[in-house]
Amino acid sequence: MLSFLWDLASFIVALGVLITVHEFGHFWVARRCGVRVERFSIGFGKALWRRTDKLGTEYVIALIPLGGYVKMLDERAEPVVPELRHHAFNNKSVGQRAAIIAA
């Protein structure tokens, strides 16, 4: 039983590292392309830990560590104030959007 728990814990940690690196790729390229990143989340569900940086990005570690996501500013998802429209994902060039998605 202890071996199973150790294997499960190792799997969750390895998966968490893989997810973090994967999502960080999207985050990094989005930032370099001038897209406002609203949230960088590892896990789903209730937030266990959260911090907001000086650029307004909220970093979250959530309860269920089986995925993650990067939420970017996008006029198709919600209204964007005019002064931030140039930071919206949907207003970037096709090449920039492709780079962000492919990262």
Short mmCIF file of N, CA and C in Angstrom, two decimals:
data_model
loop_
_atom_site.label_atom_id
_atom_site.label_comp_id
_atom_site.label_asym_id
_atom_site.label_seq_id
_atom_site.Cartn_x
_atom_site.Cartn_y
_atom_site.Cartn_z
N MET A 1 0.82 -1.20 0.00
CA MET A 1 0.00 0.00 0.00
C MET A 1 0.86 1.26 0.00
N LEU A 2 1.92 1.24 0.79
CA LEU A 2 2.81 2.40 0.85
C LEU A 2 3.48 2.64 -0.50
N SER A 3 3.82 1.56 -1.19
CA SER A 3 4.42 1.68 -2.52
C SER A 3 3.45 2.35 -3.50
N PHE A 4 2.19 1.98 -3.43
CA PHE A 4 1.18 2.58 -4.29
C PHE A 4 1.06 4.08 -4.02
N LEU A 5 1.02 4.46 -2.76
CA LEU A 5 0.91 5.88 -2.40
C LEU A 5 2.13 6.67 -2.85
N TRP A 6 3.29 6.06 -2.71
CA TRP A 6 4.52 6.71 -3.16
C TRP A 6 4.49 6.89 -4.68
N ASP A 7 4.07 5.86 -5.40
CA ASP A 7 3.95 5.95 -6.86
C ASP A 7 2.94 7.01 -7.27
N LEU A 8 1.81 7.06 -6.59
CA LEU A 8 0.78 8.06 -6.89
C LEU A 8 1.30 9.47 -6.64
N ALA A 9 1.96 9.68 -5.53
CA ALA A 9 2.53 10.99 -5.22
C ALA A 9 3.58 11.39 -6.25
N SER A 10 4.41 10.45 -6.65
CA SER A 10 5.44 10.72 -7.67
C SER A 10 4.80 11.09 -9.00
N PHE A 11 3.75 10.37 -9.37
CA PHE A 11 3.03 10.67 -10.60
C PHE A 11 2.43 12.07 -10.57
N ILE A 12 1.80 12.44 -9.47
CA ILE A 12 1.18 13.76 -9.35
C ILE A 12 2.23 14.86 -9.43
N VAL A 13 3.36 14.68 -8.78
CA VAL A 13 4.44 15.67 -8.84
C VAL A 13 4.99 15.78 -10.27
N ALA A 14 5.24 14.65 -10.92
CA ALA A 14 5.76 14.67 -12.29
C ALA A 14 4.76 15.32 -13.24
N LEU A 15 3.49 14.99 -13.09
CA LEU A 15 2.46 15.60 -13.92
C LEU A 15 2.39 17.10 -13.68
N GLY A 16 2.49 17.51 -12.43
CA GLY A 16 2.47 18.94 -12.10
C GLY A 16 3.62 19.70 -12.74
N VAL A 17 4.81 19.11 -12.73
CA VAL A 17 5.97 19.74 -13.36
C VAL A 17 5.75 19.84 -14.86
N LEU A 18 5.28 18.77 -15.48
CA LEU A 18 5.02 18.76 -16.92
C LEU A 18 3.99 19.82 -17.30
N ILE A 19 2.91 19.91 -16.56
CA ILE A 19 1.86 20.89 -16.83
C ILE A 19 2.40 22.31 -16.66
N THR A 20 3.17 22.54 -15.61
CA THR A 20 3.72 23.87 -15.36
C THR A 20 4.62 24.31 -16.51
N VAL A 21 5.50 23.44 -16.96
CA VAL A 21 6.40 23.78 -18.06
C VAL A 21 5.60 24.04 -19.34
N HIS A 22 4.62 23.20 -19.61
CA HIS A 22 3.79 23.37 -20.80
C HIS A 22 3.06 24.71 -20.79
N GLU A 23 2.37 25.00 -19.70
CA GLU A 23 1.60 26.25 -19.62
C GLU A 23 2.52 27.46 -19.60
N PHE A 24 3.70 27.33 -19.00
CA PHE A 24 4.64 28.44 -18.98
C PHE A 24 5.06 28.83 -20.40
N GLY A 25 5.13 27.86 -21.31
CA GLY A 25 5.44 28.18 -22.71
C GLY A 25 4.41 29.12 -23.30
N HIS A 26 3.13 28.83 -23.11
CA HIS A 26 2.07 29.73 -23.60
C HIS A 26 2.19 31.10 -22.93
N PHE A 27 2.39 31.10 -21.63
CA PHE A 27 2.50 32.34 -20.85
C PHE A 27 3.65 33.20 -21.35
N TRP A 28 4.81 32.61 -21.52
CA TRP A 28 6.01 33.35 -21.90
C TRP A 28 5.86 33.97 -23.28
N VAL A 29 5.39 33.20 -24.25
CA VAL A 29 5.23 33.71 -25.61
C VAL A 29 4.14 34.79 -25.65
N ALA A 30 3.05 34.58 -24.92
CA ALA A 30 1.98 35.60 -24.88
C ALA A 30 2.53 36.91 -24.34
N ARG A 31 3.27 36.85 -23.26
CA ARG A 31 3.85 38.08 -22.69
C ARG A 31 4.79 38.74 -23.69
N ARG A 32 5.62 37.96 -24.38
CA ARG A 32 6.57 38.52 -25.35
C ARG A 32 5.85 39.15 -26.54
N CYS A 33 4.66 38.66 -26.84
CA CYS A 33 3.87 39.23 -27.95
C CYS A 33 3.00 40.40 -27.50
N GLY A 34 3.07 40.76 -26.24
CA GLY A 34 2.31 41.91 -25.74
C GLY A 34 0.88 41.59 -25.36
N VAL A 35 0.56 40.33 -25.16
CA VAL A 35 -0.79 39.94 -24.74
C VAL A 35 -0.86 40.00 -23.22
N ARG A 36 -1.92 40.59 -22.71
CA ARG A 36 -2.12 40.65 -21.26
C ARG A 36 -2.57 39.27 -20.77
N VAL A 37 -1.83 38.71 -19.84
CA VAL A 37 -2.18 37.42 -19.26
C VAL A 37 -2.91 37.70 -17.95
N GLU A 38 -4.16 37.26 -17.88
CA GLU A 38 -4.97 37.52 -16.69
C GLU A 38 -4.76 36.48 -15.60
N ARG A 39 -4.53 35.22 -16.00
CA ARG A 39 -4.35 34.16 -14.99
C ARG A 39 -3.45 33.06 -15.54
N PHE A 40 -2.55 32.59 -14.67
CA PHE A 40 -1.71 31.42 -14.93
C PHE A 40 -2.06 30.43 -13.83
N SER A 41 -2.74 29.36 -14.20
CA SER A 41 -3.25 28.43 -13.20
C SER A 41 -2.72 27.03 -13.41
N ILE A 42 -2.27 26.43 -12.32
CA ILE A 42 -1.89 25.02 -12.32
C ILE A 42 -2.94 24.31 -11.48
N GLY A 43 -3.70 23.45 -12.12
CA GLY A 43 -4.78 22.75 -11.44
C GLY A 43 -6.13 23.40 -11.73
N PHE A 44 -7.17 22.72 -11.30
CA PHE A 44 -8.54 23.19 -11.48
C PHE A 44 -9.25 23.16 -10.14
N GLY A 45 -10.38 23.83 -10.07
CA GLY A 45 -11.16 23.83 -8.84
C GLY A 45 -10.77 24.97 -7.93
N LYS A 46 -11.02 24.76 -6.64
CA LYS A 46 -10.77 25.78 -5.63
C LYS A 46 -9.28 26.13 -5.56
N ALA A 47 -9.00 27.42 -5.50
CA ALA A 47 -7.61 27.89 -5.40
C ALA A 47 -7.07 27.62 -4.00
N LEU A 48 -5.92 26.95 -3.94
CA LEU A 48 -5.24 26.72 -2.67
C LEU A 48 -4.27 27.86 -2.35
N TRP A 49 -3.74 28.49 -3.41
CA TRP A 49 -2.78 29.58 -3.28
C TRP A 49 -2.97 30.51 -4.46
N ARG A 50 -2.86 31.79 -4.24
CA ARG A 50 -2.95 32.76 -5.34
C ARG A 50 -2.16 34.01 -5.00
N ARG A 51 -1.56 34.59 -6.04
CA ARG A 51 -0.83 35.85 -5.93
C ARG A 51 -1.05 36.61 -7.22
N THR A 52 -1.00 37.94 -7.14
CA THR A 52 -1.13 38.79 -8.32
C THR A 52 0.13 39.63 -8.45
N ASP A 53 0.71 39.66 -9.66
CA ASP A 53 1.93 40.44 -9.87
C ASP A 53 1.59 41.88 -10.25
N LYS A 54 2.62 42.69 -10.45
CA LYS A 54 2.42 44.11 -10.73
C LYS A 54 1.79 44.37 -12.10
N LEU A 55 1.82 43.39 -13.00
CA LEU A 55 1.19 43.53 -14.31
C LEU A 55 -0.26 43.06 -14.30
N GLY A 56 -0.72 42.57 -13.16
CA GLY A 56 -2.11 42.15 -13.03
C GLY A 56 -2.36 40.67 -13.29
N THR A 57 -1.32 39.89 -13.50
CA THR A 57 -1.49 38.45 -13.71
C THR A 57 -1.69 37.77 -12.36
N GLU A 58 -2.73 36.96 -12.29
CA GLU A 58 -3.00 36.19 -11.08
C GLU A 58 -2.40 34.79 -11.27
N TYR A 59 -1.55 34.39 -10.34
CA TYR A 59 -0.94 33.06 -10.34
C TYR A 59 -1.70 32.21 -9.35
N VAL A 60 -2.13 31.01 -9.78
CA VAL A 60 -2.99 30.17 -8.95
C VAL A 60 -2.47 28.73 -8.94
N ILE A 61 -2.49 28.13 -7.76
CA ILE A 61 -2.32 26.68 -7.62
C ILE A 61 -3.65 26.19 -7.06
N ALA A 62 -4.30 25.30 -7.81
CA ALA A 62 -5.65 24.87 -7.45
C ALA A 62 -5.66 23.43 -6.94
N LEU A 63 -6.79 23.03 -6.43
CA LEU A 63 -6.97 21.77 -5.72
C LEU A 63 -6.72 20.52 -6.57
N ILE A 64 -7.19 20.49 -7.80
CA ILE A 64 -7.10 19.29 -8.63
C ILE A 64 -5.94 19.45 -9.62
N PRO A 65 -4.80 18.79 -9.38
CA PRO A 65 -3.59 19.03 -10.18
C PRO A 65 -3.54 18.25 -11.50
N LEU A 66 -4.65 18.17 -12.19
CA LEU A 66 -4.70 17.37 -13.42
C LEU A 66 -4.75 18.21 -14.68
N GLY A 67 -4.28 19.42 -14.62
CA GLY A 67 -4.28 20.30 -15.78
C GLY A 67 -3.88 21.69 -15.38
N GLY A 68 -4.06 22.60 -16.29
CA GLY A 68 -3.73 23.99 -16.04
C GLY A 68 -4.18 24.82 -17.23
N TYR A 69 -4.07 26.12 -17.08
CA TYR A 69 -4.45 26.99 -18.18
C TYR A 69 -3.84 28.37 -18.01
N VAL A 70 -3.78 29.10 -19.13
CA VAL A 70 -3.37 30.49 -19.15
C VAL A 70 -4.54 31.27 -19.73
N LYS A 71 -5.10 32.17 -18.94
CA LYS A 71 -6.22 32.99 -19.40
C LYS A 71 -5.66 34.32 -19.88
N MET A 72 -5.91 34.61 -21.15
CA MET A 72 -5.43 35.85 -21.76
C MET A 72 -6.59 36.80 -22.01
N LEU A 73 -6.28 38.06 -22.07
CA LEU A 73 -7.28 39.07 -22.41
C LEU A 73 -7.76 38.81 -23.83
N ASP A 74 -9.07 38.75 -24.04
CA ASP A 74 -9.62 38.43 -25.36
C ASP A 74 -11.01 39.04 -25.46
N GLU A 75 -11.23 39.86 -26.47
CA GLU A 75 -12.53 40.52 -26.66
C GLU A 75 -13.64 39.53 -26.99
N ARG A 76 -13.31 38.37 -27.48
CA ARG A 76 -14.33 37.37 -27.80
C ARG A 76 -14.90 36.73 -26.55
N ALA A 77 -14.15 36.79 -25.44
CA ALA A 77 -14.60 36.17 -24.18
C ALA A 77 -15.38 37.15 -23.31
N GLU A 78 -14.95 38.40 -23.31
CA GLU A 78 -15.60 39.41 -22.47
C GLU A 78 -15.22 40.80 -22.99
N PRO A 79 -16.02 41.80 -22.67
CA PRO A 79 -15.70 43.16 -23.14
C PRO A 79 -14.34 43.63 -22.59
N VAL A 80 -13.62 44.37 -23.43
CA VAL A 80 -12.30 44.90 -23.06
C VAL A 80 -12.35 46.41 -23.18
N VAL A 81 -11.84 47.10 -22.17
CA VAL A 81 -11.82 48.56 -22.22
C VAL A 81 -10.91 49.01 -23.36
N PRO A 82 -11.26 50.11 -24.04
CA PRO A 82 -10.52 50.54 -25.23
C PRO A 82 -9.01 50.68 -25.03
N GLU A 83 -8.57 51.14 -23.87
CA GLU A 83 -7.13 51.34 -23.68
C GLU A 83 -6.34 50.04 -23.54
N LEU A 84 -7.02 48.92 -23.38
CA LEU A 84 -6.33 47.62 -23.29
C LEU A 84 -6.53 46.75 -24.53
N ARG A 85 -7.27 47.23 -25.51
CA ARG A 85 -7.56 46.40 -26.69
C ARG A 85 -6.31 45.93 -27.42
N HIS A 86 -5.27 46.77 -27.44
CA HIS A 86 -4.04 46.36 -28.14
C HIS A 86 -3.30 45.24 -27.40
N HIS A 87 -3.72 44.92 -26.18
CA HIS A 87 -3.14 43.81 -25.42
C HIS A 87 -3.99 42.54 -25.51
N ALA A 88 -5.08 42.57 -26.27
CA ALA A 88 -5.98 41.42 -26.37
C ALA A 88 -5.44 40.40 -27.37
N PHE A 89 -5.58 39.13 -27.03
CA PHE A 89 -5.11 38.03 -27.88
C PHE A 89 -5.70 38.13 -29.28
N ASN A 90 -7.00 38.39 -29.38
CA ASN A 90 -7.66 38.40 -30.68
C ASN A 90 -7.21 39.55 -31.58
N ASN A 91 -6.54 40.55 -31.04
CA ASN A 91 -6.07 41.67 -31.84
C ASN A 91 -4.62 41.53 -32.27
N LYS A 92 -4.01 40.42 -31.99
CA LYS A 92 -2.63 40.17 -32.42
C LYS A 92 -2.64 39.54 -33.81
N SER A 93 -1.49 39.60 -34.47
CA SER A 93 -1.40 39.04 -35.82
C SER A 93 -1.60 37.52 -35.79
N VAL A 94 -1.90 36.97 -36.94
CA VAL A 94 -2.08 35.53 -37.05
C VAL A 94 -0.80 34.80 -36.62
N GLY A 95 0.34 35.32 -37.01
CA GLY A 95 1.61 34.70 -36.63
C GLY A 95 1.83 34.70 -35.13
N GLN A 96 1.50 35.81 -34.47
CA GLN A 96 1.65 35.88 -33.02
C GLN A 96 0.69 34.93 -32.32
N ARG A 97 -0.55 34.88 -32.78
CA ARG A 97 -1.52 33.96 -32.17
C ARG A 97 -1.09 32.51 -32.36
N ALA A 98 -0.58 32.19 -33.55
CA ALA A 98 -0.11 30.83 -33.81
C ALA A 98 1.08 30.48 -32.91
N ALA A 99 1.99 31.43 -32.72
CA ALA A 99 3.14 31.19 -31.85
C ALA A 99 2.70 30.94 -30.41
N ILE A 100 1.73 31.70 -29.94
CA ILE A 100 1.23 31.53 -28.56
C ILE A 100 0.58 30.16 -28.40
N ILE A 101 -0.22 29.78 -29.36
CA ILE A 101 -0.91 28.48 -29.28
C ILE A 101 0.08 27.33 -29.41
N ALA A 102 1.08 27.48 -30.27
CA ALA A 102 2.04 26.40 -30.51
C ALA A 102 3.07 26.25 -29.38
N ALA A 103 3.24 27.28 -28.60
CA ALA A 103 4.29 27.25 -27.54
C ALA A 103 4.03 26.14 -26.54
#
